[in-house]
Each structure stands twice: as structure tokens, then as C-alpha cells.
PDB file of N, CA, C and O in Angstrom:
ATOM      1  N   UNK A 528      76.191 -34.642  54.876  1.00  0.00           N
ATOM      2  CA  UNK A 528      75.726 -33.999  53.670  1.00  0.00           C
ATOM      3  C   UNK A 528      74.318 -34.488  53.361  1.00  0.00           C
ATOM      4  O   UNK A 528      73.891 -35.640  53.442  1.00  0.00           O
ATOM      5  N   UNK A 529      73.662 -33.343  52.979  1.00  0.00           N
ATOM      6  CA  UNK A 529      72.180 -33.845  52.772  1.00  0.00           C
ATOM      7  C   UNK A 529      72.032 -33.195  51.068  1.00  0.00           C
ATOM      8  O   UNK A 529      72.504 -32.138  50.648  1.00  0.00           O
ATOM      9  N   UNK A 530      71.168 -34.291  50.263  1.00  0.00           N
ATOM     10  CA  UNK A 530      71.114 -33.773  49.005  1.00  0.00           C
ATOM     11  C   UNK A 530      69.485 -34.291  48.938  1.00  0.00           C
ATOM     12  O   UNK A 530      68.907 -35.259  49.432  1.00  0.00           O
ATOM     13  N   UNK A 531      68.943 -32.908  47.888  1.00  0.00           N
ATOM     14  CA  UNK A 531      67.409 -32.583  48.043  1.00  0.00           C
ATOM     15  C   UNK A 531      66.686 -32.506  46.686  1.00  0.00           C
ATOM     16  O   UNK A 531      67.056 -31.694  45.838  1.00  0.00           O
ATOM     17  N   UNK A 532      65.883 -33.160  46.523  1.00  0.00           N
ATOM     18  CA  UNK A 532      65.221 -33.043  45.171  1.00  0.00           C
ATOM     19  C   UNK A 532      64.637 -31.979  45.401  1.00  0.00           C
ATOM     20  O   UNK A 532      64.533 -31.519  44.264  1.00  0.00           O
ATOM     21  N   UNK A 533      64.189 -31.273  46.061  1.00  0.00           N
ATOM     22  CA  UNK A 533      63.149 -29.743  46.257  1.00  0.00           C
ATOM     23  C   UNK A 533      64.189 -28.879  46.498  1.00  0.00           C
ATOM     24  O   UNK A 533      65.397 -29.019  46.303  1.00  0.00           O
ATOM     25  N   UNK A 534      63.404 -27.750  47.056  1.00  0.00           N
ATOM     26  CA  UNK A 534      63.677 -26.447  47.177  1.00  0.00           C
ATOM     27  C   UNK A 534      64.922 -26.661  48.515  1.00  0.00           C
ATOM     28  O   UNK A 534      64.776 -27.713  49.136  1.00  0.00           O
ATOM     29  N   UNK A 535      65.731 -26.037  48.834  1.00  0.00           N
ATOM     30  CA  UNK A 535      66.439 -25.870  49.769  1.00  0.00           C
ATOM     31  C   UNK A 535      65.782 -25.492  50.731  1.00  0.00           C
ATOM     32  O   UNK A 535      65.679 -26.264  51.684  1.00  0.00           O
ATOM     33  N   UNK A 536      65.052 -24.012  50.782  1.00  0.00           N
ATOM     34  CA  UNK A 536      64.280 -23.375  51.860  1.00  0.00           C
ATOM     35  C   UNK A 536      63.414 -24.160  53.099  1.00  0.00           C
ATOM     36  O   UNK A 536      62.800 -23.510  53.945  1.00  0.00           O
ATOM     37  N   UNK A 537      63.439 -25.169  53.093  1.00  0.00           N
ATOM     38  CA  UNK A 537      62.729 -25.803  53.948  1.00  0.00           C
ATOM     39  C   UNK A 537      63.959 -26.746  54.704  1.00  0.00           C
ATOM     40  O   UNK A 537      64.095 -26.802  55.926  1.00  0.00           O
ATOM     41  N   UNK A 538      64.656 -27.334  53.901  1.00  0.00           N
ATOM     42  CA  UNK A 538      65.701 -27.740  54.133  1.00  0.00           C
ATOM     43  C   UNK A 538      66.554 -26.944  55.456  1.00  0.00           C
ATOM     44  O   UNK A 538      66.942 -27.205  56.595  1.00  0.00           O
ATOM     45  N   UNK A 539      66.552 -26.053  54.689  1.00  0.00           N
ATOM     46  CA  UNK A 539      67.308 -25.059  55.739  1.00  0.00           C
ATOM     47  C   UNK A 539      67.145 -24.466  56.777  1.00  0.00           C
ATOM     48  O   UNK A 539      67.987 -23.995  57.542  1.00  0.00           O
ATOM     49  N   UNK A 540      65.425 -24.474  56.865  1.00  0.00           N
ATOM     50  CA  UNK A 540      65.053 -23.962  58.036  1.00  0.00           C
ATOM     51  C   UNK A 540      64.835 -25.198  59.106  1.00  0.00           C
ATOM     52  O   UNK A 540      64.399 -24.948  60.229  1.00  0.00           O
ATOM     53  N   UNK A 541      65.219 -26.789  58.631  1.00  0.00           N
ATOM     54  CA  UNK A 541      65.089 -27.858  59.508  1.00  0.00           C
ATOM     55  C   UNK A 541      66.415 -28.141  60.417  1.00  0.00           C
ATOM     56  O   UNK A 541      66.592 -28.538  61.568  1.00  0.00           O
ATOM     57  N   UNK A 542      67.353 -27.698  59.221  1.00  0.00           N
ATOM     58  CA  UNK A 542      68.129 -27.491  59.850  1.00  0.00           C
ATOM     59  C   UNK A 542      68.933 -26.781  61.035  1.00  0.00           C
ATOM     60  O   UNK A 542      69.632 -27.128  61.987  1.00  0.00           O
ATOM     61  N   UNK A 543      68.351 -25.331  60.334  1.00  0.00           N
ATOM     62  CA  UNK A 543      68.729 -24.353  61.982  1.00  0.00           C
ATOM     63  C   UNK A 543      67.707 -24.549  63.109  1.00  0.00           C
ATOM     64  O   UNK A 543      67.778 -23.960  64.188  1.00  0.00           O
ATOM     65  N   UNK A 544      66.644 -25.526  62.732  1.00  0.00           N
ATOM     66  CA  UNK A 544      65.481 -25.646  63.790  1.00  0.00           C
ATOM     67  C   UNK A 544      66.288 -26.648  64.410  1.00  0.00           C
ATOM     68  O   UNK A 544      66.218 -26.585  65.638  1.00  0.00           O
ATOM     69  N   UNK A 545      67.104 -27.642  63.929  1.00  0.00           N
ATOM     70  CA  UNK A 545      67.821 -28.674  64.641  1.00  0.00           C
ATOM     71  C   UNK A 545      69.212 -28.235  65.276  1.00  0.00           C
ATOM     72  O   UNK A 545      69.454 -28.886  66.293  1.00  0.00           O
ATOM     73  N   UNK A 546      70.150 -27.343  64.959  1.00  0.00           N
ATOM     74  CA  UNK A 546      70.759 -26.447  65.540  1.00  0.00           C
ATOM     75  C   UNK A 546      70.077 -26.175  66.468  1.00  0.00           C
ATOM     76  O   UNK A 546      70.188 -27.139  67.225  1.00  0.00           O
ATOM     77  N   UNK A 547      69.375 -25.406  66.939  1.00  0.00           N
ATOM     78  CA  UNK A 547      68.956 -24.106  68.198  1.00  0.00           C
ATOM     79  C   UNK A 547      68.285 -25.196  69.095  1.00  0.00           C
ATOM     80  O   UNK A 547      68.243 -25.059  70.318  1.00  0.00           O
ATOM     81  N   UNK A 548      67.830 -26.138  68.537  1.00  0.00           N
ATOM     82  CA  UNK A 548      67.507 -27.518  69.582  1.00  0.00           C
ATOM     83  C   UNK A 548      68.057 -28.490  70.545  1.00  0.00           C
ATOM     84  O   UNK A 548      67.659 -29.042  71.571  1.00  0.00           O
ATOM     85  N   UNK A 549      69.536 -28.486  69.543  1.00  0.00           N
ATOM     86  CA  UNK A 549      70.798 -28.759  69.750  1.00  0.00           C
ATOM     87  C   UNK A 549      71.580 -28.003  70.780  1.00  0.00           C
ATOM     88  O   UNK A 549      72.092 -28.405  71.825  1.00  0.00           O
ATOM     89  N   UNK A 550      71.553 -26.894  70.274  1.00  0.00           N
ATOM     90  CA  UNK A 550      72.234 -25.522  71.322  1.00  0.00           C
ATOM     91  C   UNK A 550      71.085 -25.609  72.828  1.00  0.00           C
ATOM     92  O   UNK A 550      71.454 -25.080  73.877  1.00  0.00           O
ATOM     93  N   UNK A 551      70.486 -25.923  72.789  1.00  0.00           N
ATOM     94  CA  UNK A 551      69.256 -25.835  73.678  1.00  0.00           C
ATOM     95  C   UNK A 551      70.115 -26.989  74.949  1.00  0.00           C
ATOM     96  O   UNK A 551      70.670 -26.854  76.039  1.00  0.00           O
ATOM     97  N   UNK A 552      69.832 -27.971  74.115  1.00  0.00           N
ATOM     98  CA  UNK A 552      70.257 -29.690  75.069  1.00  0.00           C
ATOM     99  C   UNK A 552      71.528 -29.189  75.532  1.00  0.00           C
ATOM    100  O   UNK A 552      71.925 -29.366  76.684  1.00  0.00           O
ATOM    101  N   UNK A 553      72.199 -28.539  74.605  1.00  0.00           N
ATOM    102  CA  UNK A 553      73.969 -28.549  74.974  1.00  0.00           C
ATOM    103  C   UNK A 553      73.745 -27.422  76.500  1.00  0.00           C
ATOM    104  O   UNK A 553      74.596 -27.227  77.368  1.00  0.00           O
ATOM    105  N   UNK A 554      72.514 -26.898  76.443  1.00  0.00           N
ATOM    106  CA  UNK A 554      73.067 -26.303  77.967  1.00  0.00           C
ATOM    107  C   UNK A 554      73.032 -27.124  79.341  1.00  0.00           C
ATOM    108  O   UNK A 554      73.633 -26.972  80.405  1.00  0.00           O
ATOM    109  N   UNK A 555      72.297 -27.848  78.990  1.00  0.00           N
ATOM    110  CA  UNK A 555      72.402 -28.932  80.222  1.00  0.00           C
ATOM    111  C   UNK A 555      73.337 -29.986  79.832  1.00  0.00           C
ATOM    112  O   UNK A 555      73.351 -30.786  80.767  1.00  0.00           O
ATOM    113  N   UNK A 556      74.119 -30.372  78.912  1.00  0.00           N
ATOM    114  CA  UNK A 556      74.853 -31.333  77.997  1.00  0.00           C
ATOM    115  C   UNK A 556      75.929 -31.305  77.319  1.00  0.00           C
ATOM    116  O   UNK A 556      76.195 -32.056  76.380  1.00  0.00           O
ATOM    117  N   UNK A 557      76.904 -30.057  77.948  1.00  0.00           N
ATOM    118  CA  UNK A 557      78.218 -29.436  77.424  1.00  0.00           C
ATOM    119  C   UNK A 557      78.488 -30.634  76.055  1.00  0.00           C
ATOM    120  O   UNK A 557      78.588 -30.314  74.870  1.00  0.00           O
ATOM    121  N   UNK A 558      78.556 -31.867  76.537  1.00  0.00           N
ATOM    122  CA  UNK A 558      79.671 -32.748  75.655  1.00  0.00           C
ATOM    123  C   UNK A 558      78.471 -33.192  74.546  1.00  0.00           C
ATOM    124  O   UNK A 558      78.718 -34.250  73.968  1.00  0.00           O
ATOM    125  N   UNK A 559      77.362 -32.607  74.219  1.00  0.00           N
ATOM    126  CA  UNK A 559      76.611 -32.852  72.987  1.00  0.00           C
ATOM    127  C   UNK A 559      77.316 -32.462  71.814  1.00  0.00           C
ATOM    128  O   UNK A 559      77.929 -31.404  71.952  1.00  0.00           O
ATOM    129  N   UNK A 560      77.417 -33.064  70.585  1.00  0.00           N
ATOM    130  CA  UNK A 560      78.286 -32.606  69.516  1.00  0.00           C
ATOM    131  C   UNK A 560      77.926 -31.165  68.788  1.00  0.00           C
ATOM    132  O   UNK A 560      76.771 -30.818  68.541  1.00  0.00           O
ATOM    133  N   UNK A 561      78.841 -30.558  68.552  1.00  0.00           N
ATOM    134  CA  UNK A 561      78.811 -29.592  67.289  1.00  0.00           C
ATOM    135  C   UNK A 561      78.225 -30.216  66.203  1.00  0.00           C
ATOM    136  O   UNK A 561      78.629 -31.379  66.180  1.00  0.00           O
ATOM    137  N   UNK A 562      77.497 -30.001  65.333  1.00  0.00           N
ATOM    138  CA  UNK A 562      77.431 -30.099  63.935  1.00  0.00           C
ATOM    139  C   UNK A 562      77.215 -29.521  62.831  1.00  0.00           C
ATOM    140  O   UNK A 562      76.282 -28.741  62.637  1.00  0.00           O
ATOM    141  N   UNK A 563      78.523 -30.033  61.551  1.00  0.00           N
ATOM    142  CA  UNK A 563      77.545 -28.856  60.359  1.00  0.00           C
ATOM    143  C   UNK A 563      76.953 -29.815  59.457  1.00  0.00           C
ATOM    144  O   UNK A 563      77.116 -31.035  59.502  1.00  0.00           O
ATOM    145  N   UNK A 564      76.324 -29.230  58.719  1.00  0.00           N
ATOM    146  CA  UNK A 564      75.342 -29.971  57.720  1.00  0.00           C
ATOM    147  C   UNK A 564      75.607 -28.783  56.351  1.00  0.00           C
ATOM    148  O   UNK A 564      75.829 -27.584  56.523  1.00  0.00           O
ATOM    149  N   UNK A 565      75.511 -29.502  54.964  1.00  0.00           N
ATOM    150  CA  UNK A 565      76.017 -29.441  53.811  1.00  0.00           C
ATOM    151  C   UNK A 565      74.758 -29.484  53.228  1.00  0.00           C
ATOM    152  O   UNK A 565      74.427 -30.630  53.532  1.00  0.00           O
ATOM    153  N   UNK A 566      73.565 -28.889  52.420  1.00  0.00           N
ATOM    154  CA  UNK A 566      72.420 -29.730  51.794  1.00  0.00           C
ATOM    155  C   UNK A 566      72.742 -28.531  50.965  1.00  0.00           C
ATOM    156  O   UNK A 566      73.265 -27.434  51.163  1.00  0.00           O
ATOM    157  N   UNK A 567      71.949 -29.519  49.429  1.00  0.00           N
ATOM    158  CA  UNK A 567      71.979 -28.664  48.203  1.00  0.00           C
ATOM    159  C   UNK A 567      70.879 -29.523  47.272  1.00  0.00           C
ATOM    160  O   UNK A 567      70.733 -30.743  47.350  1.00  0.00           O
ATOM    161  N   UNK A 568      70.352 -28.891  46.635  1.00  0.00           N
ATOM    162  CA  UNK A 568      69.265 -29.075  45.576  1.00  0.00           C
ATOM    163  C   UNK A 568      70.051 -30.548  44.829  1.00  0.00           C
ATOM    164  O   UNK A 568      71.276 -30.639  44.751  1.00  0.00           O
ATOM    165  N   UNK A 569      69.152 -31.568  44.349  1.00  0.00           N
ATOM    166  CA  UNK A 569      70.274 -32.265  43.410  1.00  0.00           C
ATOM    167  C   UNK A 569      68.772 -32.412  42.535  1.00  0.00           C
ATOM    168  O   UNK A 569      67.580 -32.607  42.776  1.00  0.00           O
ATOM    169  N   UNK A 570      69.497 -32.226  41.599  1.00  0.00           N
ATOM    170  CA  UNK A 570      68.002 -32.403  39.912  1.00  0.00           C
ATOM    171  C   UNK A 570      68.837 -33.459  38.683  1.00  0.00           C
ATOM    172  O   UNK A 570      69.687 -33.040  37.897  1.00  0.00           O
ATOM    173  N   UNK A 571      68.328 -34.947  38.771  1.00  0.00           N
ATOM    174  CA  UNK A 571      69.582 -35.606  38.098  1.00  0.00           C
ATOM    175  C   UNK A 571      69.572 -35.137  36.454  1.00  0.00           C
ATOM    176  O   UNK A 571      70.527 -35.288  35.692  1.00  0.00           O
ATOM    177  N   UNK A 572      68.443 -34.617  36.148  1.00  0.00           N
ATOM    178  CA  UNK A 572      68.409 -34.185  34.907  1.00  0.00           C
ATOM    179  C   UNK A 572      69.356 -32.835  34.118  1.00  0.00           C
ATOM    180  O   UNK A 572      69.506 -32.461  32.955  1.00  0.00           O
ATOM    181  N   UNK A 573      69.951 -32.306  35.704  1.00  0.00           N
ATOM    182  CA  UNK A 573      71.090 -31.677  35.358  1.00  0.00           C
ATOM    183  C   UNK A 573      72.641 -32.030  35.710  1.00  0.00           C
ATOM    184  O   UNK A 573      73.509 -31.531  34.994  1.00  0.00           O
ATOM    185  N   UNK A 574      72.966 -32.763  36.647  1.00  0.00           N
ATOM    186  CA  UNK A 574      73.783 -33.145  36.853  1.00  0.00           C
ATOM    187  C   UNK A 574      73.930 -34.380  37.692  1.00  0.00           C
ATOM    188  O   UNK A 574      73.027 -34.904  38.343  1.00  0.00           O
ATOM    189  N   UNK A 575      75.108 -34.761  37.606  1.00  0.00           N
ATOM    190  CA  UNK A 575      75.359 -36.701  38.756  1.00  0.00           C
ATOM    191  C   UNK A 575      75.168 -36.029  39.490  1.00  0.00           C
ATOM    192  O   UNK A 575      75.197 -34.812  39.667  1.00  0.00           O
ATOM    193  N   UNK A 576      74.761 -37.587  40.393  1.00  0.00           N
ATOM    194  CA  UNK A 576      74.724 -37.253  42.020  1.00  0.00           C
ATOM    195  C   UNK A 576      76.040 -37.010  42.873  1.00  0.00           C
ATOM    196  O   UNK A 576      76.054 -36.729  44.071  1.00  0.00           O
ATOM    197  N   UNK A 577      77.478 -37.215  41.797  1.00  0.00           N
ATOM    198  CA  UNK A 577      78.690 -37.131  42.807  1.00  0.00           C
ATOM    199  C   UNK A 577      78.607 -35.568  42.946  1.00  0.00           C
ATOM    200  O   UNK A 577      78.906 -35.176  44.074  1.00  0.00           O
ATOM    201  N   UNK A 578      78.184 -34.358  41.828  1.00  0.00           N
ATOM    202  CA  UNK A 578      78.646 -33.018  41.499  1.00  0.00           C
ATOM    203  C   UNK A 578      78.081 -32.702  42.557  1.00  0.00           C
ATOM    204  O   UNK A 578      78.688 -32.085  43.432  1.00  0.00           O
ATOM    205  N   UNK A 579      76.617 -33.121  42.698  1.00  0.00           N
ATOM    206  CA  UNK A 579      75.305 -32.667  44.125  1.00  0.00           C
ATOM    207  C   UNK A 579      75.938 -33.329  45.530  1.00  0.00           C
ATOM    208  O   UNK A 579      75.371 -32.993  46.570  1.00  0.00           O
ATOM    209  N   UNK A 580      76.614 -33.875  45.590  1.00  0.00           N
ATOM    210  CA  UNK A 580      77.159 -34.076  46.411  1.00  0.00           C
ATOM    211  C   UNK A 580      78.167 -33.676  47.140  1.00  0.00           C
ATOM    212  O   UNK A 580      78.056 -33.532  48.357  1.00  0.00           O
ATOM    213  N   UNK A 581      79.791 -33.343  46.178  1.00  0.00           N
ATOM    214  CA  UNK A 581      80.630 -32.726  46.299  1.00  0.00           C
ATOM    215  C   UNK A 581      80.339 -31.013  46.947  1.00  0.00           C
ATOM    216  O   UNK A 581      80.932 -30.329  47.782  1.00  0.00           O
ATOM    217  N   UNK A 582      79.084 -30.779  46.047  1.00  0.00           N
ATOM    218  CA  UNK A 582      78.387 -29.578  46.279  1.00  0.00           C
ATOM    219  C   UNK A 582      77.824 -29.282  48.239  1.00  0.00           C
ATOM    220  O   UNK A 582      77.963 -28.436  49.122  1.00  0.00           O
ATOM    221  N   UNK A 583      77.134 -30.689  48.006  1.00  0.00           N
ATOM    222  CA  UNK A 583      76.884 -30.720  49.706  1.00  0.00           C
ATOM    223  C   UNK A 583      78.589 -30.194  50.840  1.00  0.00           C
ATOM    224  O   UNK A 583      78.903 -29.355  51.685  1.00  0.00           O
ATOM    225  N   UNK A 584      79.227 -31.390  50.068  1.00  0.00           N
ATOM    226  CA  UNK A 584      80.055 -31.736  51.326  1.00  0.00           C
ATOM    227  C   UNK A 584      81.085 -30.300  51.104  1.00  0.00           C
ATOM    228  O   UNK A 584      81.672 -29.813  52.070  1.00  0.00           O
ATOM    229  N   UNK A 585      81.183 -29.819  49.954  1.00  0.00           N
ATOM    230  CA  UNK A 585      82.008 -27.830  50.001  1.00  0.00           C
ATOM    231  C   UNK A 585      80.675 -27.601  51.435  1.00  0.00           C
ATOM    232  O   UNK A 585      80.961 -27.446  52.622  1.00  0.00           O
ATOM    233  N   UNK A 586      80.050 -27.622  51.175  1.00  0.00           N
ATOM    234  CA  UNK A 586      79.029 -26.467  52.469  1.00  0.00           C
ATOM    235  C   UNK A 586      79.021 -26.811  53.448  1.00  0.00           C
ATOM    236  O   UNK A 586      78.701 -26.119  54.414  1.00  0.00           O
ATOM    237  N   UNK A 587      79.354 -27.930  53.489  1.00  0.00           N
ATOM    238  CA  UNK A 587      79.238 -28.271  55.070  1.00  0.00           C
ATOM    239  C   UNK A 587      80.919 -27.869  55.578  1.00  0.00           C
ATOM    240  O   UNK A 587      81.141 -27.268  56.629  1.00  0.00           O
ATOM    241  N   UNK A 588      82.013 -28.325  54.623  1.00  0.00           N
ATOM    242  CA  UNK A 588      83.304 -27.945  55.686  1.00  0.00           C
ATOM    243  C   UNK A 588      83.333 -26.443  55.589  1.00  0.00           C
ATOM    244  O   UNK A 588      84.070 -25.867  56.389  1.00  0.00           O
ATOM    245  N   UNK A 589      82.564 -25.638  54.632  1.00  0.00           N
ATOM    246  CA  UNK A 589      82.397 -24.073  54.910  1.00  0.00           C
ATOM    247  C   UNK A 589      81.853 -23.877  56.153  1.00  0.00           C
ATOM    248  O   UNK A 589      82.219 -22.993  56.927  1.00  0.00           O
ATOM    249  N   UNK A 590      80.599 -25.040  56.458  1.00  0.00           N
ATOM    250  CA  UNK A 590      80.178 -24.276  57.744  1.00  0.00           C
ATOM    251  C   UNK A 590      81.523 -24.472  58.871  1.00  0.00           C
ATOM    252  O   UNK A 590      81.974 -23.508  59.489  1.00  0.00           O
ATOM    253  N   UNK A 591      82.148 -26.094  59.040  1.00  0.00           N
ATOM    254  CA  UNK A 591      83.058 -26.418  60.038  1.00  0.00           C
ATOM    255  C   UNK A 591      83.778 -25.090  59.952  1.00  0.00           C
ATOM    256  O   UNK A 591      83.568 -24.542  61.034  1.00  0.00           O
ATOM    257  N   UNK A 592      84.873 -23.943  58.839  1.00  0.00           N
ATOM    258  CA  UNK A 592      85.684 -23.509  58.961  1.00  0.00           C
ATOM    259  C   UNK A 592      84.686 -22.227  59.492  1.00  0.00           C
ATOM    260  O   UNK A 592      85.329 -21.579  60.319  1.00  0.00           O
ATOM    261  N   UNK A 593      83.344 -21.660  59.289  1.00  0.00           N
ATOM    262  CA  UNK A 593      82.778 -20.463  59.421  1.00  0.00           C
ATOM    263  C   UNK A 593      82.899 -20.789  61.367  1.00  0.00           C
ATOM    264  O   UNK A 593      83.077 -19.762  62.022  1.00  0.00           O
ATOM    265  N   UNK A 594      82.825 -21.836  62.001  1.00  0.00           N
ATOM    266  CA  UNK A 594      82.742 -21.915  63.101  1.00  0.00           C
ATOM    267  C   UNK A 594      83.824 -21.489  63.807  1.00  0.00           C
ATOM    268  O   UNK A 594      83.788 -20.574  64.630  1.00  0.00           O
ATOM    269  N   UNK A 595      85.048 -22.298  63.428  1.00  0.00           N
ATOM    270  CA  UNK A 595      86.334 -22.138  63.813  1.00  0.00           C
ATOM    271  C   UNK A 595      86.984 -20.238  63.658  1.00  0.00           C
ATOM    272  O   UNK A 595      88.156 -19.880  63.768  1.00  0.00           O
ATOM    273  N   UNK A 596      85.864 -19.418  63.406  1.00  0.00           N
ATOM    274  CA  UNK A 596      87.051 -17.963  63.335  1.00  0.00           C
ATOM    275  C   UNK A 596      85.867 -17.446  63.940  1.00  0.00           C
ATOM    276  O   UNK A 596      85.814 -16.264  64.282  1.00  0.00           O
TER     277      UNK A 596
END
């Protein structure tokens, strides 16, 4: 889980840049891991860091289950 004082959008595009990098190695590297990643805005002036967090870690087992079907 990754939690972000900024914008997500950048976030997100580091992420699928680290995906397709990932997918890249895994062709020469079958047993390289899967991974999902969870990131969400956290602003403490609106909420704890557990809510921004909890928030992360819902998105990331969304991604694990979006994989699995």
C-alpha cells in the first residue's frame, strides 16, 4: 500500500510504468512476482492515516481479486 500527499495521477502512472517493466523481466523470468499496489491520496487535515490507509489496502486486494477472474 502506498499513501500520497499529492495527486494520485502520477502515482499511477509509476506504477503501471513498474508493472509493464515487470511484465517485461517476467519474459525471460517466469518466477518474477505478480504484484498489486493500493495508493490513495492521504490529506491529514481530512482524515487519520489508518482511514488513508485502509483506503490503500481495499485497492490493492481489488486489484489481487481483478487479476484472479
Amino acid at each position: 500500500c502506498v499513501l500520497l500527499t499529492k495527486n494520485t495521477d502520477s502515482a499511477e502512472n509509476l506504477v503501471s510504468a513498474y508493472k509493464a517493466k515487470l511484465d517485461i523481466l517476467r519474459k525471460s523470468n517466469p518466477r518474477l512476482p505478480h504484484i498489486s499496489i493500493g495508493c490513495t491520496v492521504y490529506d491529514p487535515a481530512c482524515e487519520t492515516v489508518e482511514n488513508a490507509f485502509h483506503r490503500a489496502d481495499n485497492l490493492m486486494y481489488s486489484s489481487k481479486r481483478a487479476k484472479r477472474t
